[in-house]
Short mmCIF file of C-alpha atoms in Angstrom, two decimals:
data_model
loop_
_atom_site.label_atom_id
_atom_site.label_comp_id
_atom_site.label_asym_id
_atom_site.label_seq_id
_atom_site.Cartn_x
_atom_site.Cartn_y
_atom_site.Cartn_z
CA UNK A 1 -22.46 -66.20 59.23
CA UNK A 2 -18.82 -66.13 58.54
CA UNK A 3 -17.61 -65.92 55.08
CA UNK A 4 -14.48 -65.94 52.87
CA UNK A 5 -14.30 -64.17 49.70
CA UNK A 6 -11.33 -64.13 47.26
CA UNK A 7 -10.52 -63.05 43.90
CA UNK A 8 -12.09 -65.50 40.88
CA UNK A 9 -8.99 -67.22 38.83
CA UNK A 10 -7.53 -68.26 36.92
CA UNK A 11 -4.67 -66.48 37.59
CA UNK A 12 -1.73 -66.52 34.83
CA UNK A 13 1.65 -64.99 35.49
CA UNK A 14 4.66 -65.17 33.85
CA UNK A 15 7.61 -66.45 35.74
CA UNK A 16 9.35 -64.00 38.00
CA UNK A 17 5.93 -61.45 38.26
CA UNK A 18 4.59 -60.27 41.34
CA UNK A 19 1.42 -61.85 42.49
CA UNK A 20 -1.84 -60.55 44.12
CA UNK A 21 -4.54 -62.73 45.21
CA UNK A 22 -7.16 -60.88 47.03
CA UNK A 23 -8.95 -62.06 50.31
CA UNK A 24 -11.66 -60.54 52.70
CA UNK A 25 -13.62 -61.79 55.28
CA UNK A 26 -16.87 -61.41 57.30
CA UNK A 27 -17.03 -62.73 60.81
CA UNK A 28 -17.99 -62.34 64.35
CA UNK A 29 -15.18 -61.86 66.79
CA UNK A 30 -11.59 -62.16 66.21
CA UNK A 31 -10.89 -64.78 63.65
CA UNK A 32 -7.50 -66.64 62.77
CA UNK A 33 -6.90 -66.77 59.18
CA UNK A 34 -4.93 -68.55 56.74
CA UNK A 35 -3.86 -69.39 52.99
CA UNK A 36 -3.72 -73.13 52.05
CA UNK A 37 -2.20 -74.19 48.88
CA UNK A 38 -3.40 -77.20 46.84
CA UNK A 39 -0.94 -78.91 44.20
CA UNK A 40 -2.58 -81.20 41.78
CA UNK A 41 -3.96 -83.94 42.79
CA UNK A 42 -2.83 -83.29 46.58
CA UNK A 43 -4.61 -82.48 49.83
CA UNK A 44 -3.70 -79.07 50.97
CA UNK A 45 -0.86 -77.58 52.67
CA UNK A 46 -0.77 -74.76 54.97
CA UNK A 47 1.38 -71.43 53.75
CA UNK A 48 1.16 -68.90 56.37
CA UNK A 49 -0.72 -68.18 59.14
CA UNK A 50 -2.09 -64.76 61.47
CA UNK A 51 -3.60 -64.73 64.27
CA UNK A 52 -4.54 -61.27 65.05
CA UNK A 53 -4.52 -57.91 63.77
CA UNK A 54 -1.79 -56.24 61.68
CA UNK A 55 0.11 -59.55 62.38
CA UNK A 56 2.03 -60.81 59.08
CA UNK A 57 2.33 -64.82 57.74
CA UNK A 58 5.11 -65.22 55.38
CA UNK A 59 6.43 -68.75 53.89
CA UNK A 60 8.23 -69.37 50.71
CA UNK A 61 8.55 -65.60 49.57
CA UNK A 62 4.61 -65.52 50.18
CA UNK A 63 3.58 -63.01 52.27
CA UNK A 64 0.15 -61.58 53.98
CA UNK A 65 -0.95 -59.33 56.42
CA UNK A 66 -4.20 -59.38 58.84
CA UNK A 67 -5.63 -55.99 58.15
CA UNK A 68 -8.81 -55.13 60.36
CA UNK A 69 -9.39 -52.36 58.96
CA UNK A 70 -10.76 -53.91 55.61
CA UNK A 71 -10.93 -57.66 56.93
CA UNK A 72 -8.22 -58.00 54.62
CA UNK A 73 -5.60 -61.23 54.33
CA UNK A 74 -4.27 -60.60 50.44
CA UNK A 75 -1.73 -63.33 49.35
CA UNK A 76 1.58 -61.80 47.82
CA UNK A 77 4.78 -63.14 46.23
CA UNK A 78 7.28 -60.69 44.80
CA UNK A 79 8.57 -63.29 42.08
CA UNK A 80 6.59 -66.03 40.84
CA UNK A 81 8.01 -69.46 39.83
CA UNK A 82 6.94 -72.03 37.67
CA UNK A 83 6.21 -74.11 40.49
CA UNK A 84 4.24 -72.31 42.19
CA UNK A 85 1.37 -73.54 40.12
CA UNK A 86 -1.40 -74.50 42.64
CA UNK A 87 -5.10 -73.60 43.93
CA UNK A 88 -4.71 -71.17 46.64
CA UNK A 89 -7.28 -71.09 49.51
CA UNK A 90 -7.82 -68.04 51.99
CA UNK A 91 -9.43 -69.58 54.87
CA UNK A 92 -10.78 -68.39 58.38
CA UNK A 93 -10.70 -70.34 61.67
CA UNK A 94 -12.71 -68.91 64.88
CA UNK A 95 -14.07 -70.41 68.33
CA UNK A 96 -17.40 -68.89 67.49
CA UNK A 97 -17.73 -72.24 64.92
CA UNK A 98 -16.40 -74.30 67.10
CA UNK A 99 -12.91 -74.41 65.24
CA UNK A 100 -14.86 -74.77 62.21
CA UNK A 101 -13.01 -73.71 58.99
CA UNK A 102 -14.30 -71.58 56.32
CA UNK A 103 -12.49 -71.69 53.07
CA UNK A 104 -12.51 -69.37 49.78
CA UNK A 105 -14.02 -70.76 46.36
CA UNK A 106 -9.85 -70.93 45.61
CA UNK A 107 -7.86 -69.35 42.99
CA UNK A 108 -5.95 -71.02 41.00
CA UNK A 109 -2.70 -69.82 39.55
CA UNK A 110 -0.71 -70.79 35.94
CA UNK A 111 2.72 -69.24 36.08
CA UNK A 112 4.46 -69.84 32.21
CA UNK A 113 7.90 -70.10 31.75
CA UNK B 1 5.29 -82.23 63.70
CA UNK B 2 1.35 -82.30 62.61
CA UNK B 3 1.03 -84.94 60.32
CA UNK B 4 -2.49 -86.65 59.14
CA UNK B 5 -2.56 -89.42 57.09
CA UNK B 6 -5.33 -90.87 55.05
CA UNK B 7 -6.03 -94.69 53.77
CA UNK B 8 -6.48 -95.52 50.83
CA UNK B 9 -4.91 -92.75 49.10
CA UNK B 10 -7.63 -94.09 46.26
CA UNK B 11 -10.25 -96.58 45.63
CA UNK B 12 -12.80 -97.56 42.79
CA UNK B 13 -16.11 -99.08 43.95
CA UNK B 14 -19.00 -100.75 42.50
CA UNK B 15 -22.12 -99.39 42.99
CA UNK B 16 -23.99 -100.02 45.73
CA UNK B 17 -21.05 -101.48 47.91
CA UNK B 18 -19.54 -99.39 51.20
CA UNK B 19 -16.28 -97.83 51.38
CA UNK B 20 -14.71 -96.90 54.56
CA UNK B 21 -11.75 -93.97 54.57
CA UNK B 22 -9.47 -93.53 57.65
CA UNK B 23 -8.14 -90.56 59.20
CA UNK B 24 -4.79 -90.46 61.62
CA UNK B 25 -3.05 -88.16 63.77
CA UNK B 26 0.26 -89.40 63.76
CA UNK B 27 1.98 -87.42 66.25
CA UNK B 28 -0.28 -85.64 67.84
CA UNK B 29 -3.64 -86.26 69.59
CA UNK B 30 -6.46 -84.65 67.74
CA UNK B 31 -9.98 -83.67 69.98
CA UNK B 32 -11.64 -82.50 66.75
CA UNK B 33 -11.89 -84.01 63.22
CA UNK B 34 -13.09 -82.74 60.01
CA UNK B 35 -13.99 -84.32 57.11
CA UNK B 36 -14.55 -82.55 53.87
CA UNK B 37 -15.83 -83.27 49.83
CA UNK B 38 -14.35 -81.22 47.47
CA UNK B 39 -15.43 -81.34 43.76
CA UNK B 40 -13.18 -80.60 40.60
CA UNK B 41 -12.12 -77.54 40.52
CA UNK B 42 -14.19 -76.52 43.68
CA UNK B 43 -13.29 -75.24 47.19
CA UNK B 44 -13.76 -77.66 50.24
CA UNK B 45 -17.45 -78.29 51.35
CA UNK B 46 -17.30 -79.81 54.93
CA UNK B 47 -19.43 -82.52 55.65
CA UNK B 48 -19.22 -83.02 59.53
CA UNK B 49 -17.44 -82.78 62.65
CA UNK B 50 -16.56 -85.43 64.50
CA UNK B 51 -15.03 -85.31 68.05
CA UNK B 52 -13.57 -88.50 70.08
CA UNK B 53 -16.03 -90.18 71.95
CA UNK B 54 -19.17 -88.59 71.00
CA UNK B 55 -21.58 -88.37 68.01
CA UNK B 56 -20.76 -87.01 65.09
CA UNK B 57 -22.72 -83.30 63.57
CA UNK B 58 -23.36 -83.13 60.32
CA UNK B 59 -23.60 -79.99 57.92
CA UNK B 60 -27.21 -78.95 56.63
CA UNK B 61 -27.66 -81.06 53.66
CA UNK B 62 -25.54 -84.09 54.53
CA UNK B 63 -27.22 -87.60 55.11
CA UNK B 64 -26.08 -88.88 58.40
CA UNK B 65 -27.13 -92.69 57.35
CA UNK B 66 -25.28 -92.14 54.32
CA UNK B 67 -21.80 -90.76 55.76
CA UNK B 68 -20.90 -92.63 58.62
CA UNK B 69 -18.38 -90.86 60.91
CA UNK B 70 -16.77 -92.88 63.50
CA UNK B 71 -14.15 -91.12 66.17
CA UNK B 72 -13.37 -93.52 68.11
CA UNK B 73 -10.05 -92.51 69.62
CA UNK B 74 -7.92 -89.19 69.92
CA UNK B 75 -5.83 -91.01 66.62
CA UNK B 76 -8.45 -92.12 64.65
CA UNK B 77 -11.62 -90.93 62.20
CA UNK B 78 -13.61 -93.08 59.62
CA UNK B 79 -15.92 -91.88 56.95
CA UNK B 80 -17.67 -94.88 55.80
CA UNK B 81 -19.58 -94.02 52.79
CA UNK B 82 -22.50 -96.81 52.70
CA UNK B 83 -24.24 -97.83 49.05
CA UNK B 84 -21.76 -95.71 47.09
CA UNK B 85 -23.07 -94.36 44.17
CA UNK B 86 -21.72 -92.69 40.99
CA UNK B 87 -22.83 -88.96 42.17
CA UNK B 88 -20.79 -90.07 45.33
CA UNK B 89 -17.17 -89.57 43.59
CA UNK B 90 -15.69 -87.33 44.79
CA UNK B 91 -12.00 -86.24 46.79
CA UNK B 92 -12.57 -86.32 50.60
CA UNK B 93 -10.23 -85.00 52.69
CA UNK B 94 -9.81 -85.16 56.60
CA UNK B 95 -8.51 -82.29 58.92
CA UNK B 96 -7.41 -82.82 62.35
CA UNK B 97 -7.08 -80.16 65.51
CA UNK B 98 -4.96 -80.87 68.40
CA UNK B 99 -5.52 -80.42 71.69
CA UNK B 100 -3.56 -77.27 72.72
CA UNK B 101 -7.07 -74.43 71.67
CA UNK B 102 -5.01 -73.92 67.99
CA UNK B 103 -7.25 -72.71 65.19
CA UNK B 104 -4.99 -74.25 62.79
CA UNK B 105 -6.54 -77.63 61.39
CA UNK B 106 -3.93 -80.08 59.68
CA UNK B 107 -5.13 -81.76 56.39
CA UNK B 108 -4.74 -85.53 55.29
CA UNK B 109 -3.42 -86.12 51.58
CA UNK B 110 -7.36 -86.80 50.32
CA UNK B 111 -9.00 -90.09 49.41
CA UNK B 112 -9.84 -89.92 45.58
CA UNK B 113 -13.40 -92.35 45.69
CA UNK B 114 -14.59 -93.10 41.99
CA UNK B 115 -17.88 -95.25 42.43
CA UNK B 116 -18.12 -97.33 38.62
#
């Protein structure tokens, strides 16, 4: 079946590093995917979005890019902040399971000051 | 746009009482609803999927009689969790797809449930 795997946490950054959070998927057909972000003691937000190959998402200096090629969707940020704490969730969406969503374990990230 | 909102936002039960959580689509009409459990620290496990009018189906491992899901309009989903118990504490969120044949899902703010 369809799966989501992403790099273990915790993450910890100091403020203004770049940030990699690593993502690949296994599924059948042509899957959307997608990185949530979870705040404490929130419900989740969605960051970006892409819907087909080589297609970039990109909110909030975030950035990913559908790669094919190695059912890829790695999270980046060029310059971390402070508040940018959070659980991030790579996630894949496809008809095949009925709009079903799959989600990552989640990673979660402690940027210092 | 895309906004689902959850009531309560929290609630403490006693043992062995029901709790019922509600889902809403506030601007848009939603054909599919999700409903998920996530643990501390844990991703999102989903429970069921519910769609308006119709029955709701349940992930392997989830008691039906135990998780009441109730879709009863294009606005409106309710988890009713019947004789709560401790191990039943948990976050439960909601997600919501509209009607246009988007993948993306919309999430609710989460229900925090601690059963006493």
């Amino acid at each position: 079946g369809d799966s989501v795997t992403q790099m273990e946490g915790p993450v910890t950054l100091s403020e203004e590093a770049f940030l990699t959070i690593n993502c690949t998927y296994t599924a059948t057909g042509y899957p959307s995917l997608f990185w949530y972000v979870q705040y404490p003691g929130e419900g989740l937000q969605l960051l970006l979005k892409a819907t087909k190959a080589d297609d970039k998402g990109s909110n909030k200096g975030f950035e990913a890019t559908y790669r094919k090629e190695t059912t890829s969707f790695h999270l980046e940020k060029g310059s971390v902040q402070v508040s940018d704490s959070a659980v991030y969730f790579c996630a894949l969406s496809a008809n095949t399971g009925g709009f079903k969503t799959i989600f990552g374990a989640g990673t979660r990230l402690f940027v210092k000051a | 746009g895309a906004v689902v909102s959850q009531h309560p936002s929290w609630v403490i039960c006693k043992s062995g009482t029901s709790v019922k959580i509600e889902c809403r689509s506030l601007d848009f009409q939603a054909t599919t609803m999700f409903w998920y459990r996530q643990f501390p620290k844990q991703s999102l496990m989903l429970m069921a999927t519910s769609n308006e009018g119709s029955k709701a189906t349940y992930e392997q491992g989830v008691e039906k009689d135990k998780f009441l899901i109730n879709h009863a309009s294009l606005t409106l989903s309710t988890l009713t969790v019947t004789s709560a118990h401790p191990e039943d504490s948990s976050f439960y969120i909601c997600s919501a797809t509209g009607t246009g044949g988007s993948y993306e899902q919309y999430f609710g703010p989460g229900t925090r449930l601690t059963v006493t």
